[in-house]
Structures are given as structure tokens and as C-alpha cells.
Amino acid sequence: MRPSGKHVLEFKHITKIYGDHKVIDAFSANLLRGEHICLMGRNGAGKTTLLKSLLANYPGLADKDFELDSGSVFWGHEAQIGYFPQDVGATIEHGLTVAEWLHRWKPDAHVEDIRGILGQMLFSGEEGDKQTKALSGGEQARLAFCKLILTKPNILIFDEPTNHLDLEAINALNIALQRYEGTVLLVTHDHDLIDEVATRLWVFHEDSIEDFQGPYAEWKGKHN
Ligand SMILES: Nc1ncnc2c1ncn2[C@@H]1O[C@H](COP(=O)(O)OP(=O)(O)OP(=O)(O)O)[C@@H](O)[C@H]1O
Ligand SMILES: [Mg+2]
């Protein structure tokens, strides 16, 4: 992994409104390389909307139907984002095998390397020949992780990556995220994961987002 600059992201007064519902209200923050931020909040609080807002101008990852209402977002020097959207299955094109799909993200990679990465994510030889349209939810998630192992981004933006994962896979993800030296933005409802991964929290309250510069245990201590 090639590291990003120290100042990974700076955004100011991000506002997103759907109809007459202000989902994100002038939220601002700066991120430094290596921070692991977990986004916490109830369903519909605006976690996915905030991630989409941060990606609204990022080439290749912006949702074309999504526009910020106001605010500015600056990604820093050499920022390379790996995004795992909440509906990750929709990002996996049909009509290919698993190995073909993965290979497209780095055409100059050797077939053995592609197979090796698939093997790490428990796609054995034959499973690499499976059609992408036939994958289960958990298999789709594991294939999306293969892409990240292949492309080695220095920023991970994960929107509920554990939804389809079994316990063993959640534990593996937990350990991989703890060890990851890049910057992480992670949405999850799994408090164990938050406890072990987060160095900072964005907590979505009714009318505001709390930016807490510390781990979950410390935040909980203050709120109980
Ligand atoms: N395309 C859209 N059009 C209109 N309203 C939307 C749209 N997308 C999201 N919303 C609304 O914005 C609010 C925030 O949605 P968002 O998906 O960001 O929530 P979330 O915190 O990610 O929830 P969850 O935990 O269920 O994933 C919700 O009230 C949702 O209904
Ligand atoms: Mg969401």
C-alpha cells in the first residue's frame, strides 16, 4: 500500500436535504492518515448519506444521482479510496466468472495472483469459475474484499460490511481492520467491532452529529 498524505480529508459545512428532510446539517471535520472512524446511529439517521456526500465528487465512486446541497470536500494528496457500499452486490457486474470480474480491476496481474487472492477469501479453484450472478450475499461481500486486497487502497470506506458475513468472517474483518495502517471510515451496528476498531466516532443524534475523538469505551463511559 502506498500511503496517502497526512491530511487525508477536509470537509466543511456539508449539507444534504431530501425533500424537506435535512439529513446532514452543516457537518465539518478533518481526518488524519491512520484514523479509524466508526459511524454510529439508528436506521435512517444519515450514515450512508454522509459517506455518499464525501464521495460526491470523487472520480469513479460518486453516485451519479447524488448531489450535495452545500459544503465542500477536499481529499488529500494520493488519497486512494476503496469503497464497500451498503448494497455491494449491485456493484458486481453479471455475465462474468468470479475470477474474470476480479481480474478486470488489475488486468496486468497474473492469473495465479488472482487465484491466490480468491483463495484467501475462501473461493477455492472451482468457485473462481462461478458466475457472479449466482453469488450469495456473503460471497458478494468476500469478492468485494478480494478487490480491495488486489488494489490496495489507502483509505477504506465501509458501509455495513458485516451484514452477510458469518462469525468467522466478521472476526477476520475485525483483525484486518485493526491492523490496517491506512484510514478507515466504517459504518456498523456491531458494537464489538466498533469497540475494537474505532479511534474516533461520529455519532448520529436526532439533530446533530457528535465528533468524538476517542475510542468507544471512553464514549460509553461518558454517556452512561
Ligand atoms: N434517494 C433518497 N431519496 C429520498 N430520501 C432518501 C434517499 N436516500 C436516503 N433518504 C432518506 O435519508 C435518511 C437517511 O438515510 P441513510 O440511508 O443515510 O440512513 P442510514 O443511517 O444509512 O440508515 P441504515 O442504518 O438503515 O443504513 C432516511 O430518512 C432516508 O429515508
Ligand atoms: Mg445506511
PDB file of C-alpha atoms and ligand atoms in Angstrom:
ATOM      1  CA  MET A   1       0.000   0.000   0.000  1.00  0.00           C
ATOM      2  CA  ARG A   2       1.268   3.428  -0.948  1.00  0.00           C
ATOM      3  CA  PRO A   3       0.416   5.782   1.925  1.00  0.00           C
ATOM      4  CA  SER A   4      -1.718   8.866   1.437  1.00  0.00           C
ATOM      5  CA  GLY A   5      -0.619  12.291   2.621  1.00  0.00           C
ATOM      6  CA  LYS A   6      -1.002  13.092   6.318  1.00  0.00           C
ATOM      7  CA  HIS A   7      -4.076  15.256   5.776  1.00  0.00           C
ATOM      8  CA  VAL A   8      -6.449  12.757   4.256  1.00  0.00           C
ATOM      9  CA  LEU A   9      -9.709  14.661   4.119  1.00  0.00           C
ATOM     10  CA  GLU A  10     -11.098  18.049   4.946  1.00  0.00           C
ATOM     11  CA  PHE A  11     -14.764  18.906   4.570  1.00  0.00           C
ATOM     12  CA  LYS A  12     -16.793  21.928   5.553  1.00  0.00           C
ATOM     13  CA  HIS A  13     -20.483  22.541   6.188  1.00  0.00           C
ATOM     14  CA  ILE A  14     -21.716  19.503   4.306  1.00  0.00           C
ATOM     15  CA  THR A  15     -25.475  19.710   3.933  1.00  0.00           C
ATOM     16  CA  LYS A  16     -27.764  17.163   2.301  1.00  0.00           C
ATOM     17  CA  ILE A  17     -31.516  17.580   2.097  1.00  0.00           C
ATOM     18  CA  TYR A  18     -34.035  15.081   0.711  1.00  0.00           C
ATOM     19  CA  GLY A  19     -37.326  16.896   0.008  1.00  0.00           C
ATOM     20  CA  ASP A  20     -37.835  18.874   3.204  1.00  0.00           C
ATOM     21  CA  HIS A  21     -35.790  16.481   5.362  1.00  0.00           C
ATOM     22  CA  LYS A  22     -32.346  17.862   6.264  1.00  0.00           C
ATOM     23  CA  VAL A  23     -30.364  14.656   6.717  1.00  0.00           C
ATOM     24  CA  ILE A  24     -26.884  16.220   7.145  1.00  0.00           C
ATOM     25  CA  ASP A  25     -26.776  19.735   8.564  1.00  0.00           C
ATOM     26  CA  ALA A  26     -23.532  21.671   8.023  1.00  0.00           C
ATOM     27  CA  PHE A  27     -21.186  18.970   9.292  1.00  0.00           C
ATOM     28  CA  SER A  28     -17.441  19.719   9.143  1.00  0.00           C
ATOM     29  CA  ALA A  29     -14.353  17.695  10.053  1.00  0.00           C
ATOM     30  CA  ASN A  30     -10.727  16.928   9.195  1.00  0.00           C
ATOM     31  CA  LEU A  31      -9.178  13.479   9.057  1.00  0.00           C
ATOM     32  CA  LEU A  32      -5.577  12.463   9.526  1.00  0.00           C
ATOM     33  CA  ARG A  33      -3.936   9.418   7.998  1.00  0.00           C
ATOM     34  CA  GLY A  34      -4.445   6.292  10.092  1.00  0.00           C
ATOM     35  CA  GLU A  35      -7.581   7.401  11.917  1.00  0.00           C
ATOM     36  CA  HIS A  36     -10.259   4.721  12.201  1.00  0.00           C
ATOM     37  CA  ILE A  37     -13.646   6.384  12.413  1.00  0.00           C
ATOM     38  CA  CYS A  38     -16.831   4.451  13.137  1.00  0.00           C
ATOM     39  CA  LEU A  39     -20.172   5.976  12.220  1.00  0.00           C
ATOM     40  CA  MET A  40     -22.905   5.057  14.698  1.00  0.00           C
ATOM     41  CA  GLY A  41     -26.619   5.757  14.604  1.00  0.00           C
ATOM     42  CA  ARG A  42     -30.059   4.283  14.143  1.00  0.00           C
ATOM     43  CA  ASN A  43     -31.525   3.224  10.792  1.00  0.00           C
ATOM     44  CA  GLY A  44     -32.265   6.263   8.653  1.00  0.00           C
ATOM     45  CA  ALA A  45     -30.035   8.576  10.714  1.00  0.00           C
ATOM     46  CA  GLY A  46     -27.949   9.539   7.682  1.00  0.00           C
ATOM     47  CA  LYS A  47     -24.781   7.416   7.879  1.00  0.00           C
ATOM     48  CA  THR A  48     -24.899   6.237   4.247  1.00  0.00           C
ATOM     49  CA  THR A  49     -25.868   9.752   3.152  1.00  0.00           C
ATOM     50  CA  LEU A  50     -22.775  11.190   4.826  1.00  0.00           C
ATOM     51  CA  LEU A  51     -20.500   8.673   3.100  1.00  0.00           C
ATOM     52  CA  LYS A  52     -22.149   9.431  -0.260  1.00  0.00           C
ATOM     53  CA  SER A  53     -21.656  13.137   0.442  1.00  0.00           C
ATOM     54  CA  LEU A  54     -17.937  12.614   0.996  1.00  0.00           C
ATOM     55  CA  LEU A  55     -17.722  10.701  -2.295  1.00  0.00           C
ATOM     56  CA  ALA A  56     -19.958  13.066  -4.276  1.00  0.00           C
ATOM     57  CA  ASN A  57     -17.021  14.460  -6.277  1.00  0.00           C
ATOM     58  CA  TYR A  58     -14.653  11.523  -6.153  1.00  0.00           C
ATOM     59  CA  PRO A  59     -13.952  10.119  -9.623  1.00  0.00           C
ATOM     60  CA  GLY A  60     -15.336   6.647 -10.151  1.00  0.00           C
ATOM     61  CA  LEU A  61     -17.119   6.336  -6.807  1.00  0.00           C
ATOM     62  CA  ALA A  62     -19.654   9.156  -6.928  1.00  0.00           C
ATOM     63  CA  ASP A  63     -23.303   8.107  -7.166  1.00  0.00           C
ATOM     64  CA  LYS A  64     -24.410   9.891 -10.339  1.00  0.00           C
ATOM     65  CA  ASP A  65     -27.867  10.676  -8.937  1.00  0.00           C
ATOM     66  CA  PHE A  66     -26.426  12.224  -5.788  1.00  0.00           C
ATOM     67  CA  GLU A  67     -25.702  15.921  -5.346  1.00  0.00           C
ATOM     68  CA  LEU A  68     -24.633  17.829  -2.263  1.00  0.00           C
ATOM     69  CA  ASP A  69     -26.851  20.767  -1.307  1.00  0.00           C
ATOM     70  CA  SER A  70     -23.913  22.713   0.042  1.00  0.00           C
ATOM     71  CA  GLY A  71     -20.465  22.366   1.534  1.00  0.00           C
ATOM     72  CA  SER A  72     -17.043  21.451   0.248  1.00  0.00           C
ATOM     73  CA  VAL A  73     -14.982  18.260   0.330  1.00  0.00           C
ATOM     74  CA  PHE A  74     -11.221  18.019  -0.271  1.00  0.00           C
ATOM     75  CA  TRP A  75      -9.470  14.675  -0.443  1.00  0.00           C
ATOM     76  CA  GLY A  76      -5.748  14.970   0.221  1.00  0.00           C
ATOM     77  CA  HIS A  77      -2.634  14.048  -1.694  1.00  0.00           C
ATOM     78  CA  GLU A  78      -2.502  10.444  -3.013  1.00  0.00           C
ATOM     79  CA  ALA A  79      -5.844   9.539  -1.453  1.00  0.00           C
ATOM     80  CA  GLN A  80      -6.960   6.211  -2.919  1.00  0.00           C
ATOM     81  CA  ILE A  81     -10.319   5.046  -1.712  1.00  0.00           C
ATOM     82  CA  GLY A  82     -11.688   1.530  -1.550  1.00  0.00           C
ATOM     83  CA  TYR A  83     -15.464   1.774  -1.119  1.00  0.00           C
ATOM     84  CA  PHE A  84     -17.719  -1.013   0.097  1.00  0.00           C
ATOM     85  CA  PRO A  85     -21.258   0.346  -0.352  1.00  0.00           C
ATOM     86  CA  GLN A  86     -24.221  -0.896   1.679  1.00  0.00           C
ATOM     87  CA  ASP A  87     -25.644  -2.567  -1.459  1.00  0.00           C
ATOM     88  CA  VAL A  88     -22.316  -4.041  -2.510  1.00  0.00           C
ATOM     89  CA  GLY A  89     -23.974  -6.746  -4.622  1.00  0.00           C
ATOM     90  CA  ALA A  90     -25.212  -4.092  -7.045  1.00  0.00           C
ATOM     91  CA  THR A  91     -21.587  -3.173  -7.834  1.00  0.00           C
ATOM     92  CA  ILE A  92     -20.740  -6.669  -9.073  1.00  0.00           C
ATOM     93  CA  GLU A  93     -21.486  -6.923 -12.773  1.00  0.00           C
ATOM     94  CA  HIS A  94     -23.218 -10.061 -14.068  1.00  0.00           C
ATOM     95  CA  GLY A  95     -22.134 -12.177 -17.029  1.00  0.00           C
ATOM     96  CA  LEU A  96     -18.603 -12.913 -15.767  1.00  0.00           C
ATOM     97  CA  THR A  97     -16.934 -15.512 -13.632  1.00  0.00           C
ATOM     98  CA  VAL A  98     -15.673 -14.539 -10.196  1.00  0.00           C
ATOM     99  CA  ALA A  99     -12.043 -14.689 -11.389  1.00  0.00           C
ATOM    100  CA  GLU A 100     -12.799 -12.644 -14.537  1.00  0.00           C
ATOM    101  CA  TRP A 101     -14.576  -9.971 -12.519  1.00  0.00           C
ATOM    102  CA  LEU A 102     -11.663  -9.641 -10.117  1.00  0.00           C
ATOM    103  CA  HIS A 103      -9.024  -9.646 -12.847  1.00  0.00           C
ATOM    104  CA  ARG A 104     -10.634  -6.633 -14.550  1.00  0.00           C
ATOM    105  CA  TRP A 105      -9.556  -4.383 -11.661  1.00  0.00           C
ATOM    106  CA  LYS A 106      -5.890  -5.088 -12.413  1.00  0.00           C
ATOM    107  CA  PRO A 107      -5.562  -6.566 -15.903  1.00  0.00           C
ATOM    108  CA  ASP A 108      -1.759  -6.870 -15.676  1.00  0.00           C
ATOM    109  CA  ALA A 109      -1.961  -9.142 -12.597  1.00  0.00           C
ATOM    110  CA  HIS A 110      -1.021 -12.795 -13.102  1.00  0.00           C
ATOM    111  CA  VAL A 111      -3.823 -15.349 -13.087  1.00  0.00           C
ATOM    112  CA  GLU A 112      -2.080 -17.176 -10.198  1.00  0.00           C
ATOM    113  CA  ASP A 113      -2.165 -13.982  -8.115  1.00  0.00           C
ATOM    114  CA  ILE A 114      -5.860 -13.557  -8.832  1.00  0.00           C
ATOM    115  CA  ARG A 115      -6.477 -17.180  -7.820  1.00  0.00           C
ATOM    116  CA  GLY A 116      -4.342 -16.674  -4.702  1.00  0.00           C
ATOM    117  CA  ILE A 117      -6.404 -13.725  -3.526  1.00  0.00           C
ATOM    118  CA  LEU A 118      -9.632 -15.610  -4.230  1.00  0.00           C
ATOM    119  CA  GLY A 119      -8.237 -18.481  -2.165  1.00  0.00           C
ATOM    120  CA  GLN A 120      -7.550 -16.163   0.768  1.00  0.00           C
ATOM    121  CA  MET A 121     -11.226 -15.239   0.730  1.00  0.00           C
ATOM    122  CA  LEU A 122     -12.212 -18.913   0.559  1.00  0.00           C
ATOM    123  CA  PHE A 123     -13.050 -19.114  -3.121  1.00  0.00           C
ATOM    124  CA  SER A 124     -11.352 -22.398  -3.946  1.00  0.00           C
ATOM    125  CA  GLY A 125     -10.309 -23.180  -7.545  1.00  0.00           C
ATOM    126  CA  GLU A 126     -13.714 -24.169  -8.852  1.00  0.00           C
ATOM    127  CA  GLU A 127     -15.530 -21.388  -7.070  1.00  0.00           C
ATOM    128  CA  GLY A 128     -13.435 -18.882  -9.015  1.00  0.00           C
ATOM    129  CA  ASP A 129     -15.274 -20.132 -12.106  1.00  0.00           C
ATOM    130  CA  LYS A 130     -18.686 -19.464 -10.616  1.00  0.00           C
ATOM    131  CA  GLN A 131     -20.874 -16.866 -12.337  1.00  0.00           C
ATOM    132  CA  THR A 132     -21.063 -13.543 -10.496  1.00  0.00           C
ATOM    133  CA  LYS A 133     -24.861 -13.520 -10.776  1.00  0.00           C
ATOM    134  CA  ALA A 134     -25.026 -16.741  -8.766  1.00  0.00           C
ATOM    135  CA  LEU A 135     -23.251 -15.422  -5.671  1.00  0.00           C
ATOM    136  CA  SER A 136     -24.830 -15.331  -2.233  1.00  0.00           C
ATOM    137  CA  GLY A 137     -24.743 -12.139  -0.172  1.00  0.00           C
ATOM    138  CA  GLY A 138     -21.745 -13.322   1.832  1.00  0.00           C
ATOM    139  CA  GLU A 139     -19.903 -14.402  -1.321  1.00  0.00           C
ATOM    140  CA  GLN A 140     -20.541 -10.999  -2.901  1.00  0.00           C
ATOM    141  CA  ALA A 141     -19.043  -9.341   0.177  1.00  0.00           C
ATOM    142  CA  ARG A 142     -15.993 -11.629   0.101  1.00  0.00           C
ATOM    143  CA  LEU A 143     -15.461 -10.915  -3.594  1.00  0.00           C
ATOM    144  CA  ALA A 144     -15.620  -7.185  -2.874  1.00  0.00           C
ATOM    145  CA  PHE A 145     -12.889  -7.697  -0.235  1.00  0.00           C
ATOM    146  CA  CYS A 146     -10.792  -9.525  -2.858  1.00  0.00           C
ATOM    147  CA  LYS A 147     -10.895  -6.374  -4.972  1.00  0.00           C
ATOM    148  CA  LEU A 148      -9.538  -4.348  -2.030  1.00  0.00           C
ATOM    149  CA  ILE A 149      -6.726  -6.842  -1.411  1.00  0.00           C
ATOM    150  CA  LEU A 150      -5.846  -6.589  -5.114  1.00  0.00           C
ATOM    151  CA  THR A 151      -5.992  -2.804  -5.465  1.00  0.00           C
ATOM    152  CA  LYS A 152      -4.567  -1.882  -2.006  1.00  0.00           C
ATOM    153  CA  PRO A 153      -6.301   1.447  -1.381  1.00  0.00           C
ATOM    154  CA  ASN A 154      -5.008   3.632   1.460  1.00  0.00           C
ATOM    155  CA  ILE A 155      -8.489   4.635   2.611  1.00  0.00           C
ATOM    156  CA  LEU A 156     -11.320   2.189   3.299  1.00  0.00           C
ATOM    157  CA  ILE A 157     -14.918   3.367   3.331  1.00  0.00           C
ATOM    158  CA  PHE A 158     -17.088   0.503   4.542  1.00  0.00           C
ATOM    159  CA  ASP A 159     -20.867   0.772   4.817  1.00  0.00           C
ATOM    160  CA  GLU A 160     -22.107  -2.147   6.922  1.00  0.00           C
ATOM    161  CA  PRO A 161     -19.665  -4.732   5.569  1.00  0.00           C
ATOM    162  CA  THR A 162     -20.674  -7.418   8.084  1.00  0.00           C
ATOM    163  CA  ASN A 163     -24.326  -7.763   7.063  1.00  0.00           C
ATOM    164  CA  HIS A 164     -23.944 -11.057   5.198  1.00  0.00           C
ATOM    165  CA  LEU A 165     -20.821 -12.351   6.910  1.00  0.00           C
ATOM    166  CA  ASP A 166     -20.653 -15.378   9.201  1.00  0.00           C
ATOM    167  CA  LEU A 167     -18.953 -15.062  12.593  1.00  0.00           C
ATOM    168  CA  GLU A 168     -15.616 -16.311  11.367  1.00  0.00           C
ATOM    169  CA  ALA A 169     -15.556 -13.781   8.538  1.00  0.00           C
ATOM    170  CA  ILE A 170     -16.559 -10.958  10.905  1.00  0.00           C
ATOM    171  CA  ASN A 171     -13.646 -11.858  13.184  1.00  0.00           C
ATOM    172  CA  ALA A 172     -11.240 -11.899  10.241  1.00  0.00           C
ATOM    173  CA  LEU A 173     -12.510  -8.490   9.123  1.00  0.00           C
ATOM    174  CA  ASN A 174     -12.152  -7.168  12.676  1.00  0.00           C
ATOM    175  CA  ILE A 175      -8.497  -8.215  12.842  1.00  0.00           C
ATOM    176  CA  ALA A 176      -7.722  -6.949   9.334  1.00  0.00           C
ATOM    177  CA  LEU A 177      -9.211  -3.530  10.156  1.00  0.00           C
ATOM    178  CA  GLN A 178      -7.318  -3.256  13.454  1.00  0.00           C
ATOM    179  CA  ARG A 179      -4.039  -3.939  11.640  1.00  0.00           C
ATOM    180  CA  TYR A 180      -4.769  -1.724   8.651  1.00  0.00           C
ATOM    181  CA  GLU A 181      -2.410   1.257   8.620  1.00  0.00           C
ATOM    182  CA  GLY A 182      -4.491   3.394   6.283  1.00  0.00           C
ATOM    183  CA  THR A 183      -7.533   5.472   7.137  1.00  0.00           C
ATOM    184  CA  VAL A 184     -10.918   3.864   7.825  1.00  0.00           C
ATOM    185  CA  LEU A 185     -14.494   5.117   7.743  1.00  0.00           C
ATOM    186  CA  LEU A 186     -16.738   2.287   8.929  1.00  0.00           C
ATOM    187  CA  VAL A 187     -20.497   2.106   9.378  1.00  0.00           C
ATOM    188  CA  THR A 188     -21.593  -0.794  11.530  1.00  0.00           C
ATOM    189  CA  HIS A 189     -24.158  -1.668  14.176  1.00  0.00           C
ATOM    190  CA  ASP A 190     -21.738  -4.235  15.678  1.00  0.00           C
ATOM    191  CA  HIS A 191     -20.542  -2.781  18.988  1.00  0.00           C
ATOM    192  CA  ASP A 192     -17.713  -5.298  19.377  1.00  0.00           C
ATOM    193  CA  LEU A 193     -16.322  -4.205  16.022  1.00  0.00           C
ATOM    194  CA  ILE A 194     -16.689  -0.532  16.951  1.00  0.00           C
ATOM    195  CA  ASP A 195     -15.019  -1.191  20.305  1.00  0.00           C
ATOM    196  CA  GLU A 196     -12.010  -2.853  18.726  1.00  0.00           C
ATOM    197  CA  VAL A 197     -11.540  -0.814  15.554  1.00  0.00           C
ATOM    198  CA  ALA A 198     -12.510   2.809  16.284  1.00  0.00           C
ATOM    199  CA  THR A 199     -10.068   5.528  17.300  1.00  0.00           C
ATOM    200  CA  ARG A 200     -12.779   8.151  16.751  1.00  0.00           C
ATOM    201  CA  LEU A 201     -16.569   8.155  16.462  1.00  0.00           C
ATOM    202  CA  TRP A 202     -19.183  10.068  14.545  1.00  0.00           C
ATOM    203  CA  VAL A 203     -22.371   9.537  16.485  1.00  0.00           C
ATOM    204  CA  PHE A 204     -25.604  10.486  14.743  1.00  0.00           C
ATOM    205  CA  HIS A 205     -28.046  12.108  17.179  1.00  0.00           C
ATOM    206  CA  GLU A 206     -31.525  13.467  16.405  1.00  0.00           C
ATOM    207  CA  ASP A 207     -30.352  16.853  15.108  1.00  0.00           C
ATOM    208  CA  SER A 208     -26.582  16.699  15.032  1.00  0.00           C
ATOM    209  CA  ILE A 209     -23.514  14.545  14.534  1.00  0.00           C
ATOM    210  CA  GLU A 210     -21.174  14.227  17.512  1.00  0.00           C
ATOM    211  CA  ASP A 211     -17.475  14.054  16.575  1.00  0.00           C
ATOM    212  CA  PHE A 212     -15.902  12.142  19.472  1.00  0.00           C
ATOM    213  CA  GLN A 213     -12.104  11.944  19.381  1.00  0.00           C
ATOM    214  CA  GLY A 214     -11.593   8.720  21.264  1.00  0.00           C
ATOM    215  CA  PRO A 215     -12.464   5.040  21.395  1.00  0.00           C
ATOM    216  CA  TYR A 216     -15.885   3.538  22.053  1.00  0.00           C
ATOM    217  CA  ALA A 217     -15.197   2.518  25.681  1.00  0.00           C
ATOM    218  CA  GLU A 218     -14.419   6.135  26.527  1.00  0.00           C
ATOM    219  CA  TRP A 219     -17.510   7.425  24.723  1.00  0.00           C
ATOM    220  CA  LYS A 220     -19.697   4.872  26.503  1.00  0.00           C
ATOM    221  CA  GLY A 221     -18.225   5.853  29.859  1.00  0.00           C
ATOM    222  CA  LYS A 222     -19.335   9.439  29.227  1.00  0.00           C
ATOM    223  CA  HIS A 223     -22.818   8.554  28.004  1.00  0.00           C
ATOM    224  CA  ASN A 224     -23.899   6.018  30.618  1.00  0.00           C
TER     225      ASN A 224
HETATM  226  N1  LIG B   1     -32.599   8.808  -2.519  1.00  0.00           N
HETATM  227  C1  LIG B   1     -33.290   9.219  -1.443  1.00  0.00           C
HETATM  228  N2  LIG B   1     -34.411   9.947  -1.594  1.00  0.00           N
HETATM  229  C2  LIG B   1     -35.113  10.390  -0.537  1.00  0.00           C
HETATM  230  N3  LIG B   1     -34.776  10.152   0.751  1.00  0.00           N
HETATM  231  C3  LIG B   1     -33.673   9.426   0.967  1.00  0.00           C
HETATM  232  C4  LIG B   1     -32.876   8.908  -0.110  1.00  0.00           C
HETATM  233  N4  LIG B   1     -31.842   8.225   0.407  1.00  0.00           N
HETATM  234  C5  LIG B   1     -31.974   8.297   1.754  1.00  0.00           C
HETATM  235  N5  LIG B   1     -33.086   9.017   2.095  1.00  0.00           N
HETATM  236  C6  LIG B   1     -33.533   9.310   3.461  1.00  0.00           C
HETATM  237  O1  LIG B   1     -32.450   9.921   4.172  1.00  0.00           O
HETATM  238  C7  LIG B   1     -32.415   9.451   5.502  1.00  0.00           C
HETATM  239  C8  LIG B   1     -31.042   8.880   5.791  1.00  0.00           C
HETATM  240  O2  LIG B   1     -30.841   7.691   5.032  1.00  0.00           O
HETATM  241  P1  LIG B   1     -29.500   6.865   5.097  1.00  0.00           P
HETATM  242  O3  LIG B   1     -29.590   5.811   4.099  1.00  0.00           O
HETATM  243  O4  LIG B   1     -28.365   7.814   5.020  1.00  0.00           O
HETATM  244  O5  LIG B   1     -29.579   6.266   6.588  1.00  0.00           O
HETATM  245  P2  LIG B   1     -28.603   5.265   7.339  1.00  0.00           P
HETATM  246  O6  LIG B   1     -28.189   5.943   8.604  1.00  0.00           O
HETATM  247  O7  LIG B   1     -27.542   4.828   6.416  1.00  0.00           O
HETATM  248  O8  LIG B   1     -29.574   4.057   7.724  1.00  0.00           O
HETATM  249  P3  LIG B   1     -29.332   2.459   7.768  1.00  0.00           P
HETATM  250  O9  LIG B   1     -28.738   2.150   9.124  1.00  0.00           O
HETATM  251  O10 LIG B   1     -30.714   1.892   7.648  1.00  0.00           O
HETATM  252  O11 LIG B   1     -28.472   2.081   6.617  1.00  0.00           O
HETATM  253  C9  LIG B   1     -33.552   8.440   5.651  1.00  0.00           C
HETATM  254  O12 LIG B   1     -34.647   9.100   6.234  1.00  0.00           O
HETATM  255  C10 LIG B   1     -33.852   8.060   4.220  1.00  0.00           C
HETATM  256  O13 LIG B   1     -35.198   7.706   4.068  1.00  0.00           O
HETATM  257 MG    MG B   2     -27.008   3.050   5.620  1.00  0.00          MG
END
